[in-house]
Structures are given as structure tokens and as C-alpha cells.
Amino acid sequence: MKQIALILSLLLLLTGCVAAPQNSTTTTPVITTPGPSQNGGTTVPGTSVDSDSVGVLGKIWGLYGDDDRFAVFGGSMEHAVDGMPGALDLTNSEEIVSKYLLPEAQLANVKEAASLMHMMNGNIFTAAVVTLGDGADGEALVKAWRETIHQNRWICGQPDEMLMYRMGDHILMAFGSNDAMTVFEAKTAEAFPDGTMLYSEPIVG
């Protein structure tokens, strides 16, 4: 039954949309089903919830109740995982720039990253966490990332809101519909009460 649901989700994804700069291409993720893991399948075994980007998103997603959850996948398109966050391939700059809108010039300041995205339409919900490299200017990265999001030309509908949140060396960015972002912002604050909300604002097209 789970395999059938996954196949149906992938078929729907073919007609879905993701946020992307003009003239970018859409790639269908190759999704794998993760094995048993901690926190109800929301984190990858062997990772620290607070020390890497997958763990940060996993901690937030793990606070979602059944009524709040929706179909998601995480990670790079070629090695995506079903229903949980996944690691991004930093060598694939085109994917990170087009789907998560991180400026390419800022990739050198990131040592690892992860994502979580709505299965059918990234404009409904997309989240990414990056971990700053040694000596990286976090304020400059945040400023450039925010500007890129607001300047983006959206396809298949513009997301309503975006947020940026910082917890230590991790910077979280998310955008999506009002409903999705209201829940995600609350879960983020619950998961990381000592973090700093940098921006929570409407996306101005």
C-alpha cells in the first residue's frame, strides 16, 4: 500500500510546480523510502539532531502531528528520501540555486545543507537549512538569500510568506502558503526556543 501511495505521489509530482528562477528546469526527484529511524522516522540514524542540517529539519518535522503533516520529500533530487528531510548535494549548484534560491556566490560559505519540500508543489512549502563554514559571514548570506527570494520570478503561483531563522551555525529558510508557514513557524520556535527569528514576512513579488 505504501508503495502504491508513493507511485501516485510521484505521478502527481510530474504535473506539480516548484519555485524556480526564470528559464530554470524542473527535475523529478528519485525518491527512496528510508529504513527505520528515530523519532518516528523523521531523522536519519547516526545523526545528531542539533549538529547537522538534516537533524535540524528532522527535529522540527518530528513535532508535527498527524493533522498537520502533508506529503513531503527531502534531499537532492537524485537521492531524495520519502517523508523526511534529506541532505543536499552542494556540488549540484544548479539544483540548490533553482529550488532553494540560495545565491550561487554563497555556496562557498556553506559546509553542508538539507531540505524538506512539499511533494506536489514546492511553492506550497519548501524549507532548507544550511550550516555555515568556518569564518563564513552569516549576516551577508542571510541578506543575499532574502533578497534573492523577494526578487524571484515564481512559476505556478507565488508563495505567501517566507521566514529565516538562525540557531548557532545553522540558518533555516522556508517559504510557502500562509497555512503551511503558520504551522512551520510555530514548530520551529518550539524546537529551537533559543534560536533567533530573523525574518517572518510576506513575499513581495
mmCIF file of C-alpha atoms in Angstrom:
data_model
loop_
_atom_site.group_PDB
_atom_site.id
_atom_site.type_symbol
_atom_site.label_atom_id
_atom_site.label_comp_id
_atom_site.label_asym_id
_atom_site.label_seq_id
_atom_site.Cartn_x
_atom_site.Cartn_y
_atom_site.Cartn_z
ATOM 1 C CA MET A 1 0.000 0.000 0.000
ATOM 2 C CA LYS A 2 2.816 2.412 0.868
ATOM 3 C CA GLN A 3 4.495 1.732 -2.474
ATOM 4 C CA ILE A 4 1.246 2.460 -4.328
ATOM 5 C CA ALA A 5 0.855 5.761 -2.473
ATOM 6 C CA LEU A 6 4.440 6.692 -3.315
ATOM 7 C CA ILE A 7 3.925 5.927 -7.010
ATOM 8 C CA LEU A 8 0.754 8.036 -7.074
ATOM 9 C CA SER A 9 2.608 10.899 -5.389
ATOM 10 C CA LEU A 10 5.355 10.753 -7.981
ATOM 11 C CA LEU A 11 2.813 10.804 -10.815
ATOM 12 C CA LEU A 12 1.187 13.873 -9.308
ATOM 13 C CA LEU A 13 4.579 15.494 -8.932
ATOM 14 C CA LEU A 14 5.038 15.376 -12.692
ATOM 15 C CA THR A 15 2.269 17.955 -13.013
ATOM 16 C CA GLY A 16 3.275 19.946 -9.932
ATOM 17 C CA CYS A 17 5.428 23.028 -9.608
ATOM 18 C CA VAL A 18 8.459 24.178 -7.734
ATOM 19 C CA ALA A 19 9.805 27.627 -7.105
ATOM 20 C CA ALA A 20 12.483 28.472 -9.619
ATOM 21 C CA PRO A 21 14.161 31.392 -11.321
ATOM 22 C CA GLN A 22 13.061 32.156 -14.857
ATOM 23 C CA ASN A 23 14.364 29.729 -17.509
ATOM 24 C CA SER A 24 15.236 27.052 -14.936
ATOM 25 C CA THR A 25 14.263 23.405 -15.423
ATOM 26 C CA THR A 26 12.181 21.103 -13.244
ATOM 27 C CA THR A 27 13.579 17.720 -12.250
ATOM 28 C CA THR A 28 11.545 14.837 -10.852
ATOM 29 C CA PRO A 29 13.159 13.510 -7.654
ATOM 30 C CA VAL A 30 14.322 9.918 -7.422
ATOM 31 C CA ILE A 31 12.755 9.049 -4.081
ATOM 32 C CA THR A 32 13.765 6.200 -1.821
ATOM 33 C CA THR A 33 11.954 5.008 1.273
ATOM 34 C CA PRO A 34 14.147 5.328 4.391
ATOM 35 C CA GLY A 35 14.641 2.467 6.781
ATOM 36 C CA PRO A 36 13.764 2.508 10.497
ATOM 37 C CA SER A 37 14.921 5.637 12.284
ATOM 38 C CA GLN A 38 14.439 7.593 15.461
ATOM 39 C CA ASN A 39 11.589 9.997 16.261
ATOM 40 C CA GLY A 40 9.012 8.132 14.205
ATOM 41 C CA GLY A 41 11.048 8.134 11.010
ATOM 42 C CA THR A 42 11.861 11.816 10.897
ATOM 43 C CA THR A 43 15.613 11.722 11.478
ATOM 44 C CA VAL A 44 18.420 9.777 9.935
ATOM 45 C CA PRO A 45 20.054 7.203 12.245
ATOM 46 C CA GLY A 46 23.508 8.229 13.394
ATOM 47 C CA THR A 47 22.977 11.962 13.004
ATOM 48 C CA SER A 48 22.791 14.458 15.839
ATOM 49 C CA VAL A 49 19.515 16.351 15.932
ATOM 50 C CA ASP A 50 21.275 19.611 16.730
ATOM 51 C CA SER A 51 24.583 19.259 14.902
ATOM 52 C CA ASP A 52 23.685 18.917 11.216
ATOM 53 C CA SER A 53 21.117 20.348 8.826
ATOM 54 C CA VAL A 54 19.165 17.120 8.390
ATOM 55 C CA GLY A 55 18.853 16.881 12.151
ATOM 56 C CA VAL A 56 17.604 20.461 12.451
ATOM 57 C CA LEU A 57 14.782 19.878 9.976
ATOM 58 C CA GLY A 58 14.108 16.445 11.452
ATOM 59 C CA LYS A 59 13.631 17.944 14.902
ATOM 60 C CA ILE A 60 11.072 20.414 13.558
ATOM 61 C CA TRP A 61 9.226 17.878 11.371
ATOM 62 C CA GLY A 62 9.141 15.461 14.302
ATOM 63 C CA LEU A 63 6.912 17.886 16.220
ATOM 64 C CA TYR A 64 4.205 17.778 13.557
ATOM 65 C CA GLY A 65 1.040 15.902 14.498
ATOM 66 C CA ASP A 66 -0.866 13.727 12.053
ATOM 67 C CA ASP A 67 -3.354 16.518 11.338
ATOM 68 C CA ASP A 68 -0.570 18.939 10.366
ATOM 69 C CA ARG A 69 1.500 16.651 8.153
ATOM 70 C CA PHE A 70 1.429 16.540 4.361
ATOM 71 C CA ALA A 71 3.323 14.552 1.744
ATOM 72 C CA VAL A 72 6.979 15.619 1.643
ATOM 73 C CA PHE A 73 10.365 14.512 0.411
ATOM 74 C CA GLY A 74 13.816 15.697 1.367
ATOM 75 C CA GLY A 75 17.301 15.988 -0.049
ATOM 76 C CA SER A 76 18.787 16.176 -3.507
ATOM 77 C CA MET A 77 16.681 15.174 -6.489
ATOM 78 C CA GLU A 78 18.859 12.173 -7.336
ATOM 79 C CA HIS A 79 18.859 10.801 -3.786
ATOM 80 C CA ALA A 80 15.645 12.115 -2.242
ATOM 81 C CA VAL A 81 14.012 10.405 0.718
ATOM 82 C CA ASP A 82 10.298 9.970 1.265
ATOM 83 C CA GLY A 83 8.519 11.634 4.165
ATOM 84 C CA MET A 84 11.514 13.204 5.896
ATOM 85 C CA PRO A 85 14.355 15.704 5.453
ATOM 86 C CA GLY A 86 17.382 14.737 3.396
ATOM 87 C CA ALA A 87 20.879 16.016 2.717
ATOM 88 C CA LEU A 88 21.600 18.267 -0.256
ATOM 89 C CA ASP A 89 24.497 17.797 -2.661
ATOM 90 C CA LEU A 90 26.462 21.038 -2.525
ATOM 91 C CA THR A 91 28.275 20.169 -5.741
ATOM 92 C CA ASN A 92 24.958 20.456 -7.591
ATOM 93 C CA SER A 93 24.808 24.233 -7.548
ATOM 94 C CA GLU A 94 22.088 24.414 -10.204
ATOM 95 C CA GLU A 95 19.648 22.476 -8.045
ATOM 96 C CA ILE A 96 20.338 24.477 -4.893
ATOM 97 C CA VAL A 97 20.132 27.817 -6.687
ATOM 98 C CA SER A 98 16.959 26.981 -8.639
ATOM 99 C CA LYS A 99 14.948 25.149 -5.973
ATOM 100 C CA TYR A 100 16.089 26.769 -2.742
ATOM 101 C CA LEU A 101 17.138 30.153 -4.138
ATOM 102 C CA LEU A 102 20.446 30.285 -2.296
ATOM 103 C CA PRO A 103 22.720 32.588 -4.315
ATOM 104 C CA GLU A 104 25.479 30.625 -6.012
ATOM 105 C CA ALA A 105 28.114 33.009 -4.674
ATOM 106 C CA GLN A 106 27.142 31.945 -1.128
ATOM 107 C CA LEU A 107 27.716 28.226 -1.665
ATOM 108 C CA ALA A 108 31.369 28.633 -0.689
ATOM 109 C CA ASN A 109 30.191 29.712 2.774
ATOM 110 C CA VAL A 110 28.184 26.523 3.374
ATOM 111 C CA LYS A 111 29.681 23.241 4.552
ATOM 112 C CA GLU A 112 26.518 21.099 4.434
ATOM 113 C CA ALA A 113 22.780 21.517 3.873
ATOM 114 C CA ALA A 114 19.424 19.750 3.905
ATOM 115 C CA SER A 115 15.894 20.285 2.644
ATOM 116 C CA LEU A 116 12.241 19.346 3.073
ATOM 117 C CA MET A 117 9.718 20.066 0.327
ATOM 118 C CA HIS A 118 6.024 19.547 -0.390
ATOM 119 C CA MET A 119 5.661 16.505 -2.624
ATOM 120 C CA MET A 120 3.382 18.120 -5.214
ATOM 121 C CA ASN A 121 4.283 21.802 -5.231
ATOM 122 C CA GLY A 122 7.329 23.441 -3.718
ATOM 123 C CA ASN A 123 5.544 26.803 -3.660
ATOM 124 C CA ILE A 124 3.165 25.399 -1.027
ATOM 125 C CA PHE A 125 6.097 24.545 1.228
ATOM 126 C CA THR A 126 9.871 24.437 0.887
ATOM 127 C CA ALA A 127 12.429 24.533 3.678
ATOM 128 C CA ALA A 128 16.216 24.390 3.596
ATOM 129 C CA VAL A 129 18.854 24.555 6.307
ATOM 130 C CA VAL A 130 22.496 25.394 5.672
ATOM 131 C CA THR A 131 25.389 25.059 8.086
ATOM 132 C CA LEU A 132 27.910 27.861 7.870
ATOM 133 C CA GLY A 133 31.523 27.030 7.169
ATOM 134 C CA ASP A 134 34.365 28.287 9.333
ATOM 135 C CA GLY A 135 34.735 32.046 9.076
ATOM 136 C CA ALA A 136 31.621 32.480 6.938
ATOM 137 C CA ASP A 137 29.715 35.764 7.164
ATOM 138 C CA GLY A 138 26.253 34.618 8.219
ATOM 139 C CA GLU A 139 24.720 38.094 8.021
ATOM 140 C CA ALA A 140 25.853 38.511 4.416
ATOM 141 C CA LEU A 141 24.470 35.107 3.481
ATOM 142 C CA VAL A 142 21.100 35.872 5.070
ATOM 143 C CA LYS A 143 20.886 39.254 3.343
ATOM 144 C CA ALA A 144 21.713 37.809 -0.081
ATOM 145 C CA TRP A 145 19.337 34.851 0.358
ATOM 146 C CA ARG A 146 16.445 37.068 1.425
ATOM 147 C CA GLU A 147 16.955 39.448 -1.493
ATOM 148 C CA THR A 148 17.040 36.563 -3.967
ATOM 149 C CA ILE A 149 13.749 35.172 -2.641
ATOM 150 C CA HIS A 150 11.972 38.514 -2.935
ATOM 151 C CA GLN A 151 13.366 39.118 -6.432
ATOM 152 C CA ASN A 152 12.497 35.645 -7.742
ATOM 153 C CA ARG A 153 10.053 35.200 -10.603
ATOM 154 C CA TRP A 154 7.741 32.447 -9.417
ATOM 155 C CA ILE A 155 6.018 29.872 -11.571
ATOM 156 C CA CYS A 156 2.641 28.273 -10.746
ATOM 157 C CA GLY A 157 1.810 30.799 -8.052
ATOM 158 C CA GLN A 158 3.886 32.863 -5.670
ATOM 159 C CA PRO A 159 4.309 31.636 -2.073
ATOM 160 C CA ASP A 160 2.638 33.822 0.537
ATOM 161 C CA GLU A 161 5.342 34.036 3.171
ATOM 162 C CA MET A 162 8.976 33.337 3.951
ATOM 163 C CA LEU A 163 10.932 33.025 7.144
ATOM 164 C CA MET A 164 14.585 32.893 8.090
ATOM 165 C CA TYR A 165 15.668 31.568 11.467
ATOM 166 C CA ARG A 166 19.114 31.130 12.966
ATOM 167 C CA MET A 167 20.284 28.621 15.532
ATOM 168 C CA GLY A 168 24.038 28.785 16.041
ATOM 169 C CA ASP A 169 25.802 27.977 12.775
ATOM 170 C CA HIS A 170 22.554 26.816 11.158
ATOM 171 C CA ILE A 171 20.443 29.128 9.027
ATOM 172 C CA LEU A 172 16.931 27.992 8.173
ATOM 173 C CA MET A 173 14.970 29.366 5.239
ATOM 174 C CA ALA A 174 11.388 28.415 4.383
ATOM 175 C CA PHE A 175 8.650 29.713 2.119
ATOM 176 C CA GLY A 176 5.120 28.596 1.352
ATOM 177 C CA SER A 177 1.407 29.180 1.793
ATOM 178 C CA ASN A 178 0.044 31.038 4.799
ATOM 179 C CA ASP A 179 -1.329 27.848 6.345
ATOM 180 C CA ALA A 180 1.875 25.858 5.889
ATOM 181 C CA MET A 181 4.086 28.654 7.181
ATOM 182 C CA THR A 182 1.964 29.344 10.268
ATOM 183 C CA VAL A 183 2.419 25.763 11.449
ATOM 184 C CA PHE A 184 6.080 25.567 10.446
ATOM 185 C CA GLU A 185 6.986 28.791 12.239
ATOM 186 C CA ALA A 186 5.321 27.580 15.440
ATOM 187 C CA LYS A 187 7.098 24.210 15.280
ATOM 188 C CA THR A 188 10.435 25.888 14.593
ATOM 189 C CA ALA A 189 10.096 28.119 17.643
ATOM 190 C CA GLU A 190 9.082 25.114 19.729
ATOM 191 C CA ALA A 191 12.015 23.017 18.520
ATOM 192 C CA PHE A 192 14.588 25.799 18.922
ATOM 193 C CA PRO A 193 13.376 28.284 21.552
ATOM 194 C CA ASP A 194 16.874 29.735 21.887
ATOM 195 C CA GLY A 195 17.122 30.438 18.160
ATOM 196 C CA THR A 196 16.630 33.837 16.563
ATOM 197 C CA MET A 197 13.809 34.708 14.179
ATOM 198 C CA LEU A 198 15.487 36.835 11.526
ATOM 199 C CA TYR A 199 12.539 37.365 9.186
ATOM 200 C CA SER A 200 8.911 36.307 9.033
ATOM 201 C CA GLU A 201 7.259 38.291 6.287
ATOM 202 C CA PRO A 202 5.136 38.251 3.147
ATOM 203 C CA ILE A 203 6.952 37.625 -0.109
ATOM 204 C CA VAL A 204 6.826 40.740 -2.230
ATOM 205 C CA GLY A 205 6.815 39.895 -5.915
#
